[in-house]
PDB file of C-alpha atoms in Angstrom:
ATOM      1  CA  MET E 132      -0.221   0.363   0.442  1.00  0.00           C
ATOM      2  CA  SER E 133       1.174   3.812  -0.982  1.00  0.00           C
ATOM      3  CA  THR E 134       1.784   6.311   1.404  1.00  0.00           C
ATOM      4  CA  SER E 135      -0.572   8.266   0.224  1.00  0.00           C
ATOM      5  CA  THR E 136      -3.460   5.481   0.209  1.00  0.00           C
ATOM      6  CA  ALA E 137      -2.523   6.060   3.988  1.00  0.00           C
ATOM      7  CA  ALA E 138      -5.553   7.830   5.409  1.00  0.00           C
ATOM      8  CA  VAL E 139      -8.751   6.600   5.503  1.00  0.00           C
ATOM      9  CA  SER E 140     -10.665   6.982   1.876  1.00  0.00           C
ATOM     10  CA  PRO E 141     -13.990  10.283   1.978  1.00  0.00           C
ATOM     11  CA  ILE E 142     -15.905   7.728   0.810  1.00  0.00           C
ATOM     12  CA  ILE E 143     -16.181   5.032   3.421  1.00  0.00           C
ATOM     13  CA  ALA E 144     -15.599   7.481   6.743  1.00  0.00           C
ATOM     14  CA  PRO E 145     -19.383   8.996   6.970  1.00  0.00           C
ATOM     15  CA  ALA E 146     -20.371   4.936   7.397  1.00  0.00           C
ATOM     16  CA  LEU E 147     -17.626   4.449   9.931  1.00  0.00           C
ATOM     17  CA  VAL E 148     -19.512   6.572  12.146  1.00  0.00           C
ATOM     18  CA  PRO E 149     -21.703   4.999  15.015  1.00  0.00           C
ATOM     19  CA  ALA E 150     -25.518   5.843  14.407  1.00  0.00           C
ATOM     20  CA  ALA E 151     -28.624   5.392  16.158  1.00  0.00           C
ATOM     21  CA  PRO E 152     -29.617   1.303  15.885  1.00  0.00           C
ATOM     22  CA  LEU E 153     -31.617   0.700  13.052  1.00  0.00           C
ATOM     23  CA  ASN E 154     -35.038  -0.640  12.653  1.00  0.00           C
ATOM     24  CA  THR E 155     -36.373  -3.061   9.175  1.00  0.00           C
ATOM     25  CA  ILE E 156     -39.632  -2.566   8.297  1.00  0.00           C
ATOM     26  CA  SER E 157     -41.244  -4.928   5.074  1.00  0.00           C
ATOM     27  CA  ILE E 158     -44.331  -3.828   3.324  1.00  0.00           C
ATOM     28  CA  LEU E 159     -46.805  -4.855   1.009  1.00  0.00           C
ATOM     29  CA  VAL E 160     -48.066  -2.538  -0.971  1.00  0.00           C
ATOM     30  CA  ARG E 161     -50.717  -2.243  -4.453  1.00  0.00           C
ATOM     31  CA  ASN E 162     -48.288  -1.514  -7.684  1.00  0.00           C
ATOM     32  CA  LYS E 163     -49.655   1.700  -8.008  1.00  0.00           C
ATOM     33  CA  PRO E 164     -48.314   5.777  -8.933  1.00  0.00           C
ATOM     34  CA  GLY E 165     -47.569   7.591  -6.215  1.00  0.00           C
ATOM     35  CA  VAL E 166     -47.265   5.138  -3.218  1.00  0.00           C
ATOM     36  CA  LEU E 167     -44.189   5.279  -2.451  1.00  0.00           C
ATOM     37  CA  VAL E 168     -44.035   8.547  -2.827  1.00  0.00           C
ATOM     38  CA  ARG E 169     -46.998   8.397   0.462  1.00  0.00           C
ATOM     39  CA  ILE E 170     -45.092   5.940   2.310  1.00  0.00           C
ATOM     40  CA  ALA E 171     -41.905   8.590   1.860  1.00  0.00           C
ATOM     41  CA  LEU E 172     -43.976  11.430   3.693  1.00  0.00           C
ATOM     42  CA  VAL E 173     -45.310   9.566   6.798  1.00  0.00           C
ATOM     43  CA  PHE E 174     -41.846   8.715   7.639  1.00  0.00           C
ATOM     44  CA  SER E 175     -40.410  12.252   6.513  1.00  0.00           C
ATOM     45  CA  ARG E 176     -43.563  13.805   9.111  1.00  0.00           C
ATOM     46  CA  ARG E 177     -42.717  11.964  12.118  1.00  0.00           C
ATOM     47  CA  GLY E 178     -38.422  13.328  11.600  1.00  0.00           C
ATOM     48  CA  TYR E 179     -37.966  10.145  11.042  1.00  0.00           C
ATOM     49  CA  ASN E 180     -34.454   9.098   8.289  1.00  0.00           C
ATOM     50  CA  ILE E 181     -35.234   5.573   5.805  1.00  0.00           C
ATOM     51  CA  GLU E 182     -31.311   4.570   5.452  1.00  0.00           C
ATOM     52  CA  SER E 183     -31.779   2.814   2.524  1.00  0.00           C
ATOM     53  CA  LEU E 184     -35.494   1.376   0.171  1.00  0.00           C
ATOM     54  CA  VAL E 185     -35.437  -1.120  -1.795  1.00  0.00           C
ATOM     55  CA  VAL E 186     -38.786  -1.747  -4.296  1.00  0.00           C
ATOM     56  CA  SER E 187     -39.466  -4.765  -6.134  1.00  0.00           C
ATOM     57  CA  ALA E 188     -42.685  -6.940  -7.757  1.00  0.00           C
ATOM     58  CA  ASP E 189     -44.406  -9.651  -6.153  1.00  0.00           C
ATOM     59  CA  ALA E 190     -43.315 -12.547  -7.752  1.00  0.00           C
ATOM     60  CA  ALA E 191     -46.705 -14.608  -7.057  1.00  0.00           C
ATOM     61  CA  ASN E 192     -49.089 -11.131  -8.175  1.00  0.00           C
ATOM     62  CA  ALA E 193     -47.398  -8.331 -10.365  1.00  0.00           C
ATOM     63  CA  ALA E 194     -50.255  -6.525  -8.959  1.00  0.00           C
ATOM     64  CA  PHE E 195     -48.399  -5.916  -6.152  1.00  0.00           C
ATOM     65  CA  SER E 196     -44.734  -4.667  -4.393  1.00  0.00           C
ATOM     66  CA  ARG E 197     -42.725  -5.372  -1.557  1.00  0.00           C
ATOM     67  CA  MET E 198     -40.298  -2.738   0.224  1.00  0.00           C
ATOM     68  CA  THR E 199     -38.177  -2.912   2.979  1.00  0.00           C
ATOM     69  CA  ILE E 200     -36.870   0.015   4.704  1.00  0.00           C
ATOM     70  CA  THR E 201     -34.384   0.337   6.436  1.00  0.00           C
ATOM     71  CA  CYS E 202     -34.456   3.803   9.377  1.00  0.00           C
ATOM     72  CA  SER E 203     -33.174   4.784  12.447  1.00  0.00           C
ATOM     73  CA  GLY E 204     -35.718   6.960  15.047  1.00  0.00           C
ATOM     74  CA  ASP E 205     -37.470   6.202  18.186  1.00  0.00           C
ATOM     75  CA  PRO E 206     -39.064   2.857  19.267  1.00  0.00           C
ATOM     76  CA  GLU E 207     -42.649   4.725  20.140  1.00  0.00           C
ATOM     77  CA  THR E 208     -42.485   6.765  16.982  1.00  0.00           C
ATOM     78  CA  LEU E 209     -41.746   4.176  14.691  1.00  0.00           C
ATOM     79  CA  GLU E 210     -44.399   2.072  16.368  1.00  0.00           C
ATOM     80  CA  GLN E 211     -47.697   5.423  15.498  1.00  0.00           C
ATOM     81  CA  ILE E 212     -45.485   4.917  11.692  1.00  0.00           C
ATOM     82  CA  ILE E 213     -46.568   1.695  11.072  1.00  0.00           C
ATOM     83  CA  LYS E 214     -49.842   2.267  13.137  1.00  0.00           C
ATOM     84  CA  GLN E 215     -50.024   4.493   9.636  1.00  0.00           C
ATOM     85  CA  LEU E 216     -48.345   2.965   7.313  1.00  0.00           C
ATOM     86  CA  THR E 217     -51.280  -0.068   7.573  1.00  0.00           C
ATOM     87  CA  LYS E 218     -54.151   3.056   7.456  1.00  0.00           C
ATOM     88  CA  LEU E 219     -52.886   3.698   3.608  1.00  0.00           C
ATOM     89  CA  ILE E 220     -55.108   2.910   0.489  1.00  0.00           C
ATOM     90  CA  ASP E 221     -53.118   0.921  -1.113  1.00  0.00           C
ATOM     91  CA  VAL E 222     -50.642  -0.626   2.298  1.00  0.00           C
ATOM     92  CA  VAL E 223     -52.099  -4.334   2.063  1.00  0.00           C
ATOM     93  CA  ARG E 224     -49.322  -4.495   5.379  1.00  0.00           C
ATOM     94  CA  ALA E 225     -46.640  -3.419   7.555  1.00  0.00           C
ATOM     95  CA  ILE E 226     -44.244  -5.313   9.762  1.00  0.00           C
ATOM     96  CA  ASP E 227     -41.505  -4.495  12.104  1.00  0.00           C
ATOM     97  CA  HIS E 228     -38.590  -7.103  11.930  1.00  0.00           C
ATOM     98  CA  THR E 229     -36.522  -5.431  13.697  1.00  0.00           C
ATOM     99  CA  GLY E 230     -34.930  -8.297  16.563  1.00  0.00           C
ATOM    100  CA  GLN E 231     -37.552 -10.704  14.897  1.00  0.00           C
ATOM    101  CA  ALA E 232     -35.622 -14.248  13.060  1.00  0.00           C
ATOM    102  CA  VAL E 233     -34.937 -12.901   9.348  1.00  0.00           C
ATOM    103  CA  ILE E 234     -32.974 -13.871   7.035  1.00  0.00           C
ATOM    104  CA  GLU E 235     -31.042 -10.712   5.726  1.00  0.00           C
ATOM    105  CA  THR E 236     -28.667  -9.223   2.559  1.00  0.00           C
ATOM    106  CA  GLU E 237     -27.110  -6.522   0.608  1.00  0.00           C
ATOM    107  CA  THR E 238     -24.983  -6.688  -1.996  1.00  0.00           C
ATOM    108  CA  ALA E 239     -21.718  -4.330  -2.650  1.00  0.00           C
ATOM    109  CA  LEU E 240     -20.168  -3.202  -5.231  1.00  0.00           C
ATOM    110  CA  VAL E 241     -16.886  -1.107  -5.004  1.00  0.00           C
ATOM    111  CA  LYS E 242     -14.736   0.471  -7.361  1.00  0.00           C
ATOM    112  CA  LEU E 243     -10.934   0.856  -5.933  1.00  0.00           C
ATOM    113  CA  ARG E 244      -7.722   2.812  -7.483  1.00  0.00           C
ATOM    114  CA  CYS E 245      -5.103   0.668  -6.992  1.00  0.00           C
ATOM    115  CA  LYS E 246      -1.458  -0.313  -8.782  1.00  0.00           C
ATOM    116  CA  LEU E 247      -0.365  -4.093  -9.934  1.00  0.00           C
ATOM    117  CA  ASP E 248       1.265  -3.793  -6.898  1.00  0.00           C
ATOM    118  CA  GLU E 249      -1.215  -2.993  -4.442  1.00  0.00           C
ATOM    119  CA  ARG E 250      -3.930  -6.318  -5.591  1.00  0.00           C
ATOM    120  CA  THR E 251      -2.475  -9.502  -4.444  1.00  0.00           C
ATOM    121  CA  GLU E 252      -2.907  -7.810  -0.768  1.00  0.00           C
ATOM    122  CA  LEU E 253      -6.256  -6.204  -2.117  1.00  0.00           C
ATOM    123  CA  LEU E 254      -7.201 -10.175  -3.135  1.00  0.00           C
ATOM    124  CA  GLN E 255      -6.407 -11.461  -0.397  1.00  0.00           C
ATOM    125  CA  ILE E 256      -8.363  -9.088   1.987  1.00  0.00           C
ATOM    126  CA  SER E 257     -11.442  -9.818  -0.590  1.00  0.00           C
ATOM    127  CA  GLU E 258     -10.947 -13.641  -1.258  1.00  0.00           C
ATOM    128  CA  GLN E 259     -11.615 -13.320   3.119  1.00  0.00           C
ATOM    129  CA  TYR E 260     -14.595 -11.912   2.652  1.00  0.00           C
ATOM    130  CA  ASN E 261     -16.120 -13.965  -0.521  1.00  0.00           C
ATOM    131  CA  ALA E 262     -15.747 -11.205  -2.506  1.00  0.00           C
ATOM    132  CA  LYS E 263     -15.355 -11.246  -6.066  1.00  0.00           C
ATOM    133  CA  VAL E 264     -13.552  -9.548  -8.269  1.00  0.00           C
ATOM    134  CA  VAL E 265     -16.518  -7.821 -11.126  1.00  0.00           C
ATOM    135  CA  ASP E 266     -14.104  -5.677 -13.759  1.00  0.00           C
ATOM    136  CA  TYR E 267      -9.561  -5.816 -13.319  1.00  0.00           C
ATOM    137  CA  GLY E 268      -8.870  -2.125 -15.384  1.00  0.00           C
ATOM    138  CA  PRO E 269      -5.160  -1.538 -15.910  1.00  0.00           C
ATOM    139  CA  ASP E 270      -5.534   0.957 -11.962  1.00  0.00           C
ATOM    140  CA  SER E 271      -8.242  -0.501 -10.184  1.00  0.00           C
ATOM    141  CA  LEU E 272     -10.841  -3.124  -9.190  1.00  0.00           C
ATOM    142  CA  VAL E 273     -14.057  -3.365  -8.983  1.00  0.00           C
ATOM    143  CA  LEU E 274     -15.476  -5.988  -6.808  1.00  0.00           C
ATOM    144  CA  ARG E 275     -18.382  -7.356  -6.123  1.00  0.00           C
ATOM    145  CA  LEU E 276     -20.387  -8.560  -2.572  1.00  0.00           C
ATOM    146  CA  TYR E 277     -23.035  -9.651  -0.702  1.00  0.00           C
ATOM    147  CA  GLY E 278     -23.862 -10.455   3.063  1.00  0.00           C
ATOM    148  CA  VAL E 279     -25.617  -9.513   6.024  1.00  0.00           C
ATOM    149  CA  SER E 280     -25.749  -5.234   6.599  1.00  0.00           C
ATOM    150  CA  ALA E 281     -22.380  -5.922   9.644  1.00  0.00           C
ATOM    151  CA  LYS E 282     -20.535  -8.064   7.325  1.00  0.00           C
ATOM    152  CA  LEU E 283     -20.095  -5.428   4.526  1.00  0.00           C
ATOM    153  CA  ASP E 284     -19.169  -2.729   6.999  1.00  0.00           C
ATOM    154  CA  ALA E 285     -16.329  -4.961   8.289  1.00  0.00           C
ATOM    155  CA  PHE E 286     -15.515  -5.526   4.850  1.00  0.00           C
ATOM    156  CA  PHE E 287     -15.605  -1.511   4.213  1.00  0.00           C
ATOM    157  CA  GLU E 288     -13.747  -0.545   7.285  1.00  0.00           C
ATOM    158  CA  LEU E 289     -10.619  -2.184   5.972  1.00  0.00           C
ATOM    159  CA  MET E 290     -10.763  -1.316   2.789  1.00  0.00           C
ATOM    160  CA  GLY E 291     -10.730   2.962   4.704  1.00  0.00           C
ATOM    161  CA  GLN E 292      -7.196   2.358   4.015  1.00  0.00           C
ATOM    162  CA  TYR E 293      -7.129   2.182   0.306  1.00  0.00           C
ATOM    163  CA  ASP E 294      -8.310   4.555  -3.259  1.00  0.00           C
ATOM    164  CA  VAL E 295     -11.850   3.488  -3.089  1.00  0.00           C
ATOM    165  CA  VAL E 296     -12.788   5.859  -6.329  1.00  0.00           C
ATOM    166  CA  GLU E 297     -16.970   4.321  -5.769  1.00  0.00           C
ATOM    167  CA  LEU E 298     -19.185   2.957  -3.807  1.00  0.00           C
ATOM    168  CA  MET E 299     -22.540   1.520  -4.116  1.00  0.00           C
ATOM    169  CA  ARG E 300     -24.914  -0.227  -1.757  1.00  0.00           C
ATOM    170  CA  SER E 301     -28.250  -1.886  -2.496  1.00  0.00           C
ATOM    171  CA  GLY E 302     -30.115  -1.711   0.430  1.00  0.00           C
ATOM    172  CA  LYS E 303     -31.310  -4.302   3.474  1.00  0.00           C
ATOM    173  CA  VAL E 304     -33.912  -7.096   1.847  1.00  0.00           C
ATOM    174  CA  LEU E 305     -35.127  -9.416   4.032  1.00  0.00           C
ATOM    175  CA  MET E 306     -37.355 -12.263   4.437  1.00  0.00           C
ATOM    176  CA  ALA E 307     -38.658 -13.441   8.217  1.00  0.00           C
ATOM    177  CA  ARG E 308     -37.679 -17.382   8.987  1.00  0.00           C
ATOM    178  CA  GLY E 309     -40.412 -20.455   8.742  1.00  0.00           C
ATOM    179  CA  LEU E 310     -43.270 -20.046   7.569  1.00  0.00           C
ATOM    180  CA  GLU E 311     -43.716 -16.086   9.770  1.00  0.00           C
ATOM    181  CA  THR E 312     -44.825 -13.819   6.744  1.00  0.00           C
ATOM    182  CA  THR E 313     -42.190 -10.880   5.720  1.00  0.00           C
TER     183      THR E 313
END
C-alpha cells in the first residue's frame, strides 16, 4: 500500500461513524403510482430518516410490490409510523422485523484505484469476505460483495485504507424465517 492511500478514504469514512440503532420494516403495497411518495411522507412527517429503501414487484402477483425500509429513530415514533402506514389505502400490510428471526442480505459494489503491486493484498482481503472481482482495469478493480450488513461494514472498514473511488450498496432485503409472513 502506498503512503498516499494510507489515510481513510473519504468515501467510506462517514459510514464508520456510529449511528442510532436501525429498524427494518417490510411493506406489501398495491403496485400503483404515488404509493412510494405517500409512504416516504409518513416517515418524513415524523422526522424519521430512511437509511435504505428497496422496492421490487411481488413474484407471486405483479399487482403488488414489496418494500424493505431500513430506518433509524425513536421506537415509539416507529410504532406510530407503522400504524399510519397500515391506514394508507394502497398498503396491504406493514411489519417491523426489528429483533425478529429473519434472513437478510445486501449487495455492494466497490471500485478501487490500485496499482498492480497493491492487488495481491486487496485480493487476499477480498477472498476472506467472498468478494468477487467483476472488473479488472490497468489501475483499478471493481469488487462485488454480498451478505449481512455487518459483514459489509467490516469489509468497508478494511477498504478505508485504500483508494476507494466509488461505493454502491443495494440496501437490505429480508425474509422472515419459517412460514411467517414477511
